[in-house]
Coordinates of C-alpha atoms and ligand atoms in Angstrom, one line a residue:
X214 CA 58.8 -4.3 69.8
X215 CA 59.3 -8.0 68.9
X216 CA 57.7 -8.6 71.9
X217 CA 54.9 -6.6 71.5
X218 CA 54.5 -8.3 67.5
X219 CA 54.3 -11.6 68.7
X220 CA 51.5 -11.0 71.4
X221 CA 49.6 -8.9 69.0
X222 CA 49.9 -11.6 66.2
X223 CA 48.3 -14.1 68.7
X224 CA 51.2 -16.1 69.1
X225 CA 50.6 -17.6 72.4
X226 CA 50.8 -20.0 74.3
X227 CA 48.4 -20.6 78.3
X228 CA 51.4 -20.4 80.9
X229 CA 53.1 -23.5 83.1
X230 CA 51.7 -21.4 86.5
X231 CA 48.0 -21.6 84.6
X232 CA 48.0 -24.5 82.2
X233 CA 44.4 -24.4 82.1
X234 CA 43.1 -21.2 81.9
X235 CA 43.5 -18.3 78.7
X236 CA 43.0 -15.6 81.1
X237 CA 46.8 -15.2 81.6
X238 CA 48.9 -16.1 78.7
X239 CA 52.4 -15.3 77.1
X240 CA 54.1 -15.6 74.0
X241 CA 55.6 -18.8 72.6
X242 CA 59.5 -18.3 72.5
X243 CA 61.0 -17.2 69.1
X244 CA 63.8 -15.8 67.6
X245 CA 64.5 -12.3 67.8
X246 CA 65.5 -12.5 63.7
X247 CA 64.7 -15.0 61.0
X248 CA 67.5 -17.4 60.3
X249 CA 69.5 -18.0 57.0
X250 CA 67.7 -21.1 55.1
X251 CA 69.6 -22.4 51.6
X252 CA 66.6 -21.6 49.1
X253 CA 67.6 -24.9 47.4
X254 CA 67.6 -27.1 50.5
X255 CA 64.1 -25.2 51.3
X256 CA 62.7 -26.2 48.0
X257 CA 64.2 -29.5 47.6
X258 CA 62.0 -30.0 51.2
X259 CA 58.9 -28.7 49.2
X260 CA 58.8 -30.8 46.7
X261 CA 59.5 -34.0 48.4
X262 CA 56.3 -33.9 51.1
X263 CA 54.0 -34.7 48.3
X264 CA 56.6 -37.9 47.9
X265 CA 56.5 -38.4 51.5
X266 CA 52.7 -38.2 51.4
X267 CA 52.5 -40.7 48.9
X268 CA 55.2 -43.3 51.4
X269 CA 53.7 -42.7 54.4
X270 CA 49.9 -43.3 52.6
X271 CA 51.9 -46.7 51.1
X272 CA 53.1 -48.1 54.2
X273 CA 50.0 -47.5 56.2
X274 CA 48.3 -49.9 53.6
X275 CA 50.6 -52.3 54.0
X276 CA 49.9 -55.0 56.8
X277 CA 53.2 -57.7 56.1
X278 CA 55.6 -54.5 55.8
X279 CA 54.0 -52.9 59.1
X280 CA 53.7 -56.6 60.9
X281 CA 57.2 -57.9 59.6
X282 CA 59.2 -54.0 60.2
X283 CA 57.8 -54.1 63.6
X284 CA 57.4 -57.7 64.3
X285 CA 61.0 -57.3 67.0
X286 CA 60.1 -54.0 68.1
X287 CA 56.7 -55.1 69.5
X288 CA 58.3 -58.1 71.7
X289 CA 60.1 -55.6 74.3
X290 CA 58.6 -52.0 73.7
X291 CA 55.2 -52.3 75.4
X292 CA 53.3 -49.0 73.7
X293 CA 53.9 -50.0 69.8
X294 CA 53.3 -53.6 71.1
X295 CA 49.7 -52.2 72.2
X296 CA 49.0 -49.8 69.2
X297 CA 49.4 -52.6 67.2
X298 CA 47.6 -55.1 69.0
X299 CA 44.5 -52.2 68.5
X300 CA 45.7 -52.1 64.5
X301 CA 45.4 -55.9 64.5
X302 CA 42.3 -56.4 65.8
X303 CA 40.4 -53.5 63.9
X304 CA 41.9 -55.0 60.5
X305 CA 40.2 -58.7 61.5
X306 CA 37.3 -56.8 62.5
X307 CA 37.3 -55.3 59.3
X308 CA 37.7 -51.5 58.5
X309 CA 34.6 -49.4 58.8
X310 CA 36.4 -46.0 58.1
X311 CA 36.2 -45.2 53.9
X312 CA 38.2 -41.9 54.0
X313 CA 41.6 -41.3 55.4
X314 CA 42.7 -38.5 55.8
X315 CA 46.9 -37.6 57.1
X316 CA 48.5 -34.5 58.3
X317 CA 52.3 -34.9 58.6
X318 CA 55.5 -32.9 59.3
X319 CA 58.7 -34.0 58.0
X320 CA 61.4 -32.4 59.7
X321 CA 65.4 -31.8 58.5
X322 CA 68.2 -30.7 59.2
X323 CA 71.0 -28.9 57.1
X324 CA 74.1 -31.5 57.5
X325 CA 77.0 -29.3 56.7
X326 CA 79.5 -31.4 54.7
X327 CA 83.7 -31.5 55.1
X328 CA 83.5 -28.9 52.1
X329 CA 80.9 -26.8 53.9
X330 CA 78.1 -27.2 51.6
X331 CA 75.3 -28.3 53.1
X332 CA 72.8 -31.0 52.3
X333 CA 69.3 -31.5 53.6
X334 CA 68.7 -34.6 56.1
X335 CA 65.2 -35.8 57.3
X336 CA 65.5 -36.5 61.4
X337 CA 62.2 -37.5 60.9
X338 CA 58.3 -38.0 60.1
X339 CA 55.5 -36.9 62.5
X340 CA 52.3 -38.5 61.7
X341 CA 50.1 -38.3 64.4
X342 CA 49.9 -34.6 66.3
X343 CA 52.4 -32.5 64.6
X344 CA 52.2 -29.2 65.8
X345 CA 53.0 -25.3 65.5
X346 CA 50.8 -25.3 62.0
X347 CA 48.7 -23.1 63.3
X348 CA 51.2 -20.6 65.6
X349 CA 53.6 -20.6 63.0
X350 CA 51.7 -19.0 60.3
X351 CA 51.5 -15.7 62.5
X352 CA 55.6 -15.7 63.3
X353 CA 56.3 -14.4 59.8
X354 CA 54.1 -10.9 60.3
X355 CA 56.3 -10.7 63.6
X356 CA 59.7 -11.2 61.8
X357 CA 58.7 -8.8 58.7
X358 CA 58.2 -6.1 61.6
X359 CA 61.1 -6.6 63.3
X360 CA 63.2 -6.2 59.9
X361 CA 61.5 -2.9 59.2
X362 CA 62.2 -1.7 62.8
X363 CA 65.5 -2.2 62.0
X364 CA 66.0 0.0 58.5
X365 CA 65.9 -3.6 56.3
X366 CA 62.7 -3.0 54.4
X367 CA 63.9 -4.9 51.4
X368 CA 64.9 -7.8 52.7
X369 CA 61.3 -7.8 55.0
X370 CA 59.5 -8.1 51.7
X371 CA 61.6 -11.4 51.1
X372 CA 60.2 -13.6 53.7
X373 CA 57.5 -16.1 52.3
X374 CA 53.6 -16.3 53.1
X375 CA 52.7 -19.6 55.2
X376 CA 49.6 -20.8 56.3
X377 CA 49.8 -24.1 57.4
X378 CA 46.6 -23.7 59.8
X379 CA 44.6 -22.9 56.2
X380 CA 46.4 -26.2 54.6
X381 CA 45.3 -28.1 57.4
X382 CA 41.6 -27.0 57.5
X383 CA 41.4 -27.7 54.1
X384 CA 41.9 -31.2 54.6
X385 CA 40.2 -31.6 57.9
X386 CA 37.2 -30.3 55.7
X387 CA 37.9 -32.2 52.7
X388 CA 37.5 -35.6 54.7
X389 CA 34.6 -34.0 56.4
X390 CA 32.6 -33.5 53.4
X391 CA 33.3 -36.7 52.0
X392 CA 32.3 -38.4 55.2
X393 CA 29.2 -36.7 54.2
X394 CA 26.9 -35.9 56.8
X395 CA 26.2 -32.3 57.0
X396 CA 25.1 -32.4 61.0
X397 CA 28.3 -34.3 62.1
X398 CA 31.1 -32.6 63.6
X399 CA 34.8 -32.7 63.8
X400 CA 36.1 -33.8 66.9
X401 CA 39.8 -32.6 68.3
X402 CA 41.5 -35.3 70.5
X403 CA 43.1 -33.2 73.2
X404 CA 45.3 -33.4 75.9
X405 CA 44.5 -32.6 79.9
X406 CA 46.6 -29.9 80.2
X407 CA 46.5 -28.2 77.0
X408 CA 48.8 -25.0 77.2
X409 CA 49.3 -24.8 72.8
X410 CA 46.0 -24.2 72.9
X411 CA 46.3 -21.4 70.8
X412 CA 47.8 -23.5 67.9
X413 CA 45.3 -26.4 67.6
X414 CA 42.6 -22.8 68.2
X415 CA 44.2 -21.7 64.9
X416 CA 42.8 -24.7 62.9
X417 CA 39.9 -24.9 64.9
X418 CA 38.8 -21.5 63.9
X419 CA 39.7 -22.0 60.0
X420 CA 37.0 -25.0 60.4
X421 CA 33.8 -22.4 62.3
X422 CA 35.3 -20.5 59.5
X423 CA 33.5 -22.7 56.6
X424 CA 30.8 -23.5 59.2
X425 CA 32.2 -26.8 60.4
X426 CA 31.4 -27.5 63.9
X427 CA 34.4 -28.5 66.4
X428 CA 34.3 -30.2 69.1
X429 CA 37.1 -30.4 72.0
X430 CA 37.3 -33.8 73.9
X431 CA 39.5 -35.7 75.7
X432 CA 40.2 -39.4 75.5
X433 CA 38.1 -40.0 79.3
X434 CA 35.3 -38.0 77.7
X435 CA 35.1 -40.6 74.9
X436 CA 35.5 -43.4 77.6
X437 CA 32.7 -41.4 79.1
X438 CA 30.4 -39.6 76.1
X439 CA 31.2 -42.2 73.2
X440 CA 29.8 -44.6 71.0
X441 CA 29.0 -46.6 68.2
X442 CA 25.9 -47.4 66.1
X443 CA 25.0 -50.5 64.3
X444 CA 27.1 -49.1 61.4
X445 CA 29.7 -47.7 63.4
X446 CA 29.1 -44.6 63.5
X447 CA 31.0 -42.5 66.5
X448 CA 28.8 -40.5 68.4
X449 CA 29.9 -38.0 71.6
X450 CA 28.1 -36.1 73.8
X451 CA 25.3 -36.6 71.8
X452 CA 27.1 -35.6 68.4
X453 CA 28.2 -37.8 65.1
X454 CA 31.9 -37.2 65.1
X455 CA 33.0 -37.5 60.8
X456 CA 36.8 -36.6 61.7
X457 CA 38.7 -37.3 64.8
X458 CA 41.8 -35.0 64.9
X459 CA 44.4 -36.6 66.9
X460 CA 46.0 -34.1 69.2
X461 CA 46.8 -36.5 71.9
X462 CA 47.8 -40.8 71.8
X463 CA 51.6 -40.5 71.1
X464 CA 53.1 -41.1 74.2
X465 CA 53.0 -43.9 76.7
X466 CA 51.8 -42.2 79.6
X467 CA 48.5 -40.5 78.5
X468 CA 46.9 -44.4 78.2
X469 CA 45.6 -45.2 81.2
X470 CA 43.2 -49.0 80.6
X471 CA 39.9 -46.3 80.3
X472 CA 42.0 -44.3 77.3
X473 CA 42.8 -47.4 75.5
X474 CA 39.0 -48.6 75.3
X475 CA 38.6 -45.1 74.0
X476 CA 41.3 -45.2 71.8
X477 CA 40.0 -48.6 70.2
X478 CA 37.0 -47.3 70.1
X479 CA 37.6 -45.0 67.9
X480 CA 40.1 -46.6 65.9
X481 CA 36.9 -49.4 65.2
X482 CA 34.6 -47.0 63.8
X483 CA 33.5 -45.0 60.6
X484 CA 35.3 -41.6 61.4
X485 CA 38.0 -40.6 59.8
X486 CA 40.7 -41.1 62.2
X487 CA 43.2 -38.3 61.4
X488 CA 45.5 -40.3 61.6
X489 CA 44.2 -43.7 62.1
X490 CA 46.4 -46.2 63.7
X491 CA 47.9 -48.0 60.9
X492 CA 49.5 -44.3 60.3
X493 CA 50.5 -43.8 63.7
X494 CA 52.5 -47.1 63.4
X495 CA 53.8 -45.7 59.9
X496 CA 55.4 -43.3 61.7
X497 CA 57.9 -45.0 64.2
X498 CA 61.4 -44.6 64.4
X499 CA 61.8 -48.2 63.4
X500 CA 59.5 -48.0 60.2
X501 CA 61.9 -45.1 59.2
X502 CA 64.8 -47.1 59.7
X503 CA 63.8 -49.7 57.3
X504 CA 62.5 -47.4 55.0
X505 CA 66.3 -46.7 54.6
X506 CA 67.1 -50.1 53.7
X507 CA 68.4 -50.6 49.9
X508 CA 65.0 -51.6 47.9
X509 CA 62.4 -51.1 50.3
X510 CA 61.3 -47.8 49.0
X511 CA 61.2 -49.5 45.2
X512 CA 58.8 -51.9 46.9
X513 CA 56.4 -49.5 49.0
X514 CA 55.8 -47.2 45.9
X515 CA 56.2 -49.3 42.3
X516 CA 56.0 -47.3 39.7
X517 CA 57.2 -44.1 41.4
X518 CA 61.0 -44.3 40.7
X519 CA 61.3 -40.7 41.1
X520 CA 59.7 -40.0 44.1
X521 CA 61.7 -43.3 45.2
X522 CA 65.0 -41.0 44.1
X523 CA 64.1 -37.7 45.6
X524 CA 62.9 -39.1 49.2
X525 CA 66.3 -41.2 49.3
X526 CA 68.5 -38.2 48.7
X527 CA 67.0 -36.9 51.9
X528 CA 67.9 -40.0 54.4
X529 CA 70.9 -40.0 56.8
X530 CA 72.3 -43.1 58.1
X531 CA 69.8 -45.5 59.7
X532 CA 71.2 -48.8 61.4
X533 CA 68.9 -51.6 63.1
X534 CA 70.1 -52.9 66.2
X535 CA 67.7 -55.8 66.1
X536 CA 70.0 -59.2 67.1
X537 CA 72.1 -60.6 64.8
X538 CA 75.3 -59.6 63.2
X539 CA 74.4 -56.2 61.5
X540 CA 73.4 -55.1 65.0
X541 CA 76.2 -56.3 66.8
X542 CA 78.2 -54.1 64.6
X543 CA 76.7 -51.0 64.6
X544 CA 76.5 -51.5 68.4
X545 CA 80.3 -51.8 68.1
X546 CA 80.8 -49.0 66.0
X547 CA 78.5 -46.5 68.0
X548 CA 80.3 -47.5 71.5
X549 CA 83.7 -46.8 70.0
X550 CA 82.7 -43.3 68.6
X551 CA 79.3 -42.1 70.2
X552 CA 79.3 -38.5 68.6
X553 CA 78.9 -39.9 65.2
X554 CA 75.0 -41.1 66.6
X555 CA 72.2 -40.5 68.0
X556 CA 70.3 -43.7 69.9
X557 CA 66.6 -43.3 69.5
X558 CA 64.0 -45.4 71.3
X559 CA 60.2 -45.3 69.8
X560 CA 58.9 -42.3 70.9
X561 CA 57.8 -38.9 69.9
X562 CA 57.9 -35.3 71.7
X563 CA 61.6 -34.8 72.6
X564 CA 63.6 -35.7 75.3
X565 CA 63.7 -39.0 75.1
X566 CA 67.0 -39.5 72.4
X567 CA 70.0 -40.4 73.7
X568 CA 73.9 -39.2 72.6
X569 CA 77.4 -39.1 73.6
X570 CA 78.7 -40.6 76.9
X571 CA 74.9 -41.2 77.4
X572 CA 74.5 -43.4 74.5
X573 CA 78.0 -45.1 75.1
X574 CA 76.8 -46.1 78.6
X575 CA 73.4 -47.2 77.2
X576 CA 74.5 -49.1 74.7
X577 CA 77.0 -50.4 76.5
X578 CA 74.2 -52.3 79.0
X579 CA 71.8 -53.3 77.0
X580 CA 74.0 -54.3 73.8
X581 CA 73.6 -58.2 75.0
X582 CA 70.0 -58.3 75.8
X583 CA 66.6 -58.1 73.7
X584 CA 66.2 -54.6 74.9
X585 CA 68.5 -53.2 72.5
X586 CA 65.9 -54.0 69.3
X587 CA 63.5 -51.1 71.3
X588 CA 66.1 -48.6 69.6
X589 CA 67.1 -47.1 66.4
X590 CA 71.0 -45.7 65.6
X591 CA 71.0 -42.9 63.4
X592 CA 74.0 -40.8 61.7
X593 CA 74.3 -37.3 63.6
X594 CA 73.3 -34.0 61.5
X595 CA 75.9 -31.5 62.2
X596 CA 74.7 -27.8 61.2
X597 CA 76.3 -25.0 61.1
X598 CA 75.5 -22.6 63.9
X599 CA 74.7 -19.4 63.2
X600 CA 74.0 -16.2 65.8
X601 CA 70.9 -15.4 67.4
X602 CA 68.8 -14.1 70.2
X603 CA 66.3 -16.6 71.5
X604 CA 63.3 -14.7 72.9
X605 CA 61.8 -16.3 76.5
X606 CA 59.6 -14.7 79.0
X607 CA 61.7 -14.3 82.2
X608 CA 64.7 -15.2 80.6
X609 CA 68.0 -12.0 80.1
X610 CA 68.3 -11.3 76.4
X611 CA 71.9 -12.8 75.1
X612 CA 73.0 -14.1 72.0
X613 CA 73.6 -17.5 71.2
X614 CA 74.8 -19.9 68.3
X615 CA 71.9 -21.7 67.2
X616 CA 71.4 -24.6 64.7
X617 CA 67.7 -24.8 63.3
X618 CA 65.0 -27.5 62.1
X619 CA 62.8 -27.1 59.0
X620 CA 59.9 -28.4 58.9
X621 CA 56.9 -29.1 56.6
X622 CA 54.0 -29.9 56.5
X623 CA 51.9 -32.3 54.4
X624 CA 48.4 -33.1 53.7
X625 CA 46.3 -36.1 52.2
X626 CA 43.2 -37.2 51.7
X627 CA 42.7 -41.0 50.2
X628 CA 38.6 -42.1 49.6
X629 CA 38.8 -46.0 49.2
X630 CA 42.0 -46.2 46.9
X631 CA 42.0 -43.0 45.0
X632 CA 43.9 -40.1 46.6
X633 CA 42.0 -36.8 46.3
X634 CA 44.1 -34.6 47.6
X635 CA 47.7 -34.5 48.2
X636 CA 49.6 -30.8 49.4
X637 CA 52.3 -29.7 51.2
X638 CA 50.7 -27.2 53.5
X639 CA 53.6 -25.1 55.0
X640 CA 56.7 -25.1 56.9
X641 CA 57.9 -24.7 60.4
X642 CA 61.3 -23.6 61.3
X643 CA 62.5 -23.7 64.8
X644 CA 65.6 -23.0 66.5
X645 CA 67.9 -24.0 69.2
X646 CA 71.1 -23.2 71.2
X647 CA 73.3 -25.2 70.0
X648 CA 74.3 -27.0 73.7
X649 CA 70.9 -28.6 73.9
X650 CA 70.9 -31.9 71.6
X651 CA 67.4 -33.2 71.6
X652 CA 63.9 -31.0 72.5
X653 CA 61.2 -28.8 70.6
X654 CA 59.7 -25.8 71.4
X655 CA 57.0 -27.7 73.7
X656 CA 59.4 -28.8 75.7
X657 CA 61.0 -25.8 76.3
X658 CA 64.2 -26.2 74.1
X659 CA 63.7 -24.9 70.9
X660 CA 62.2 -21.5 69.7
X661 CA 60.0 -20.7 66.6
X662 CA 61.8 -18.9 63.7
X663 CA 61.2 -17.7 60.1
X664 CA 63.7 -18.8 57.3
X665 CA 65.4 -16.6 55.1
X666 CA 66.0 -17.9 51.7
X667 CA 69.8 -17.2 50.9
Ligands
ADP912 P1 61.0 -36.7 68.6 O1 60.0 -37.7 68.1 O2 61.2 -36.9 70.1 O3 60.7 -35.3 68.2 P2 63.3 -36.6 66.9 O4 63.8 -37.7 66.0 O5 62.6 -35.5 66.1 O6 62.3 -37.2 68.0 O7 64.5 -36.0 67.7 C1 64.3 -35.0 68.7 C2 65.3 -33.9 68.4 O8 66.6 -34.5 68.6 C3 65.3 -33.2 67.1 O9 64.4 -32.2 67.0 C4 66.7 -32.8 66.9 O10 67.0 -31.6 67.5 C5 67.5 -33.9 67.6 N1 67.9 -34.9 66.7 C6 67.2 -36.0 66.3 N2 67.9 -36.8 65.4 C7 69.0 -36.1 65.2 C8 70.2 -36.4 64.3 N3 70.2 -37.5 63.6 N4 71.2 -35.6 64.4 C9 71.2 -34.5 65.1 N5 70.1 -34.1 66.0 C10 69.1 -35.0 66.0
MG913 MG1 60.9 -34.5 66.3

């Protein structure tokens, strides 16, 4: 019946046998039930996005922070050291681009203390191609049915409406308008092999929806179709692009020399860039770190001493391991007692965190050399499992303790200096076996879920 919910609610996803084609497709997994969220945690992470918003808006305004946070990062991690070579040189060039417009996902943990009350814990910000907005807003019909299947009609009334796909299409078409040319389109940036299609198609749609035309490119058709006017305005295919939504450009490996002309040439002009690159670098591991440091915070958002408060009480432990002796001792510490950390380099898209043994024997070799700067340490967020069935095509049906992620999602649009709109948009809350450390449900690890506010 579950099953049946999820393919009916169009929450799919193309499969690895036919990456590029809809005519076969499955569901995304999911849990078989919704999990247990604290309603307090749940709201506390509600009412902090439009904080975050407002930090992650700050920073990317702020050349010395950006340039001095990443200034040791840049001199042995070769992709931020790129990205901000592009940021550099479209600053001295001189911004064309008036409206901004950002789409994030915080995500948390619940950190379950010695007392077992748990507290809520950012693992991170996603600035640049957060996903599931769109899929996610169809898991809750899917969970209400399964609850009623199984004689709990009350409780089925209890789980929230979400819409992130709506939230998001409203600020994809607020930016739009106030690019303000009715025959220019809005361009999604997508990947080669796009198998969540159905999750970017889920925005897209919301957009036809208020008559918004969308385009679907990839960064080689830009190389190929793109250009700029004398004003900078971004034509493709023919077609002036207002908003360029950035489904594609976080990791290393999709920038071949043609895709980083492309990139820059879309970071140079008048579209909004959703987000543009300043925002992208706003979003690093190493930014967050140094967000944690005592006073930073008070200097990225004067005047806002309690948004300052509430997006404090939400950090874990962040360490720099640039040289010097604050490194050298968190190195130290970590090597001696690897389960209290996680080491993170600066990427995004799972996989690439390292703990344990792992991170002992990482640390261990690189603790002497430059190299070590290219990472983050970061306190480890212990959960409390809870029981579940994770839901897989092909895979037996067995229950499993499972620790989830919440995330939300947030939306802004800034013209010039005066923000216009500022939302959270939504949540997301997916779910794991507890044996696997590090991964999302893209790459195969983690499941989509529902909370239930306890
Ligand atoms: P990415 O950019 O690759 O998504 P994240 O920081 O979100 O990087 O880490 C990936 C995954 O690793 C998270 O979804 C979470 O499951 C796990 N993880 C990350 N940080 C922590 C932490 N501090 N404690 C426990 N688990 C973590
Ligand atoms: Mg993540």
């Amino acid at each position: 019946v579950a099953v049946d919910a999820a393919l009916l609610a169009g929450v799919l996803m193309r499969t690895g046998e036919r990456p590029h084609a809809s005519d076969v497709v499955n569901y995304v997994p999911f849990t078989l039930l919704p999990s247990a969220v604290p309603r307090a945690l749940f709201e506390q992470a509600c009412t902090v996005q439009q904080d975050f918003n407002l930090l992650v808006d700050a920073v990317s305004q702020n050349k010395e922070f950006l340039e001095q946070t990443l200034a040791s990062t840049i001199k042995v991690d070769d992709f931020t050291a790129q990205l901000f070579r592009i940021y550099m040189q479209v600053l001295e060039e001189g911004l064309a681009q008036t409206v901004f417009l950002g789409i994030n996902r915080s995500d948390y943990m619940f950190d379950c203390g010695l007392d077992g009350t748990a507290a809520l814990r950012q693992i991170e910000i996603n600035t640049i191609a957060a996903s599931f907005g769109g899929l996610t807003s169809r898991t809750a019909d899917v969970h209400r049915l399964v609850l009623k299947v199984l004689g709990k009609t009350e409780e089925a009334s209890h789980l929230l409406p979400n819409n992130p796909a709506k939230g998001l299409a409203l600020g994809i078409a607020k930016a739009w308008e106030l690019y303000g040319s009715q025959r220019a389109v809005v361009m999604f940036l997508v990947e080669e092999v796009q198998r969540n299609i159905f999750d970017q198609r889920c925005v897209e749609n919301e957009l036809w929806n208020r008559n918004i035309r969308v385009l679907r490119k990839r960064f080689r058709d830009v190389f190929e179709q793109g250009s700029l006017d004398a004003s900078r305005r971004l034509y493709v295919d023919g077609q002036e692009v207002a908003v360029v939504y950035y489904r594609e450009g976080y990791v290393p490996q999709v920038y071949d020399q043609q895709n980083w002309a492309a990139r820059l040439l879309l970071e140079r002009s008048r579209a909004v860039k959703c987000p543009d690159i300043a925002t992208q670098l706003a979003g690093t591991k190493k930014v967050q770190q140094e967000l944690s440091r005592p006073g930073t915070l008070e200097k990225l958002l004067p005047g806002h001493p309690e948004a300052v408060a509430r997006i404090r009480a939400t950090f874990a432990g962040l360490y720099s391991l640039d040289e010097g002796e604050e490194g050298d001792r968190i190195a130290a510490t970590a090597i001696a007692d690897p389960d209290r950390f996680v080491l993170k380099p600066q990427r995004e898209g799972g996989g690439n965190n390292l703990y344990g043994e792992e991170l002992r024997e990482v640390l261990e070799k690189i603790k002497d050399s430059p190299e070590r700067t290219s990472y983050i340490l970061m306190d480890k967020i212990k959960p409390q499992p809870a029981l579940n069935y994770l839901l897989r095509a092909h895979s037996p049906l067995q229950v499993s303790e499972c620790i989830s992620e919440l995330g939300i999602f947030g939306v802004y649009v800034r013209q010039g200096q005066e923000l216009v709109l500022n939302q959270a948009a939504g949540h997301l809350l997916r779910t794991k076996a507890i044996e696997h450390a590090d991964g999302g449900v893209a790459a195969g690890v983690a499941v989509l879920d529902t909370p239930y506010l306890v």
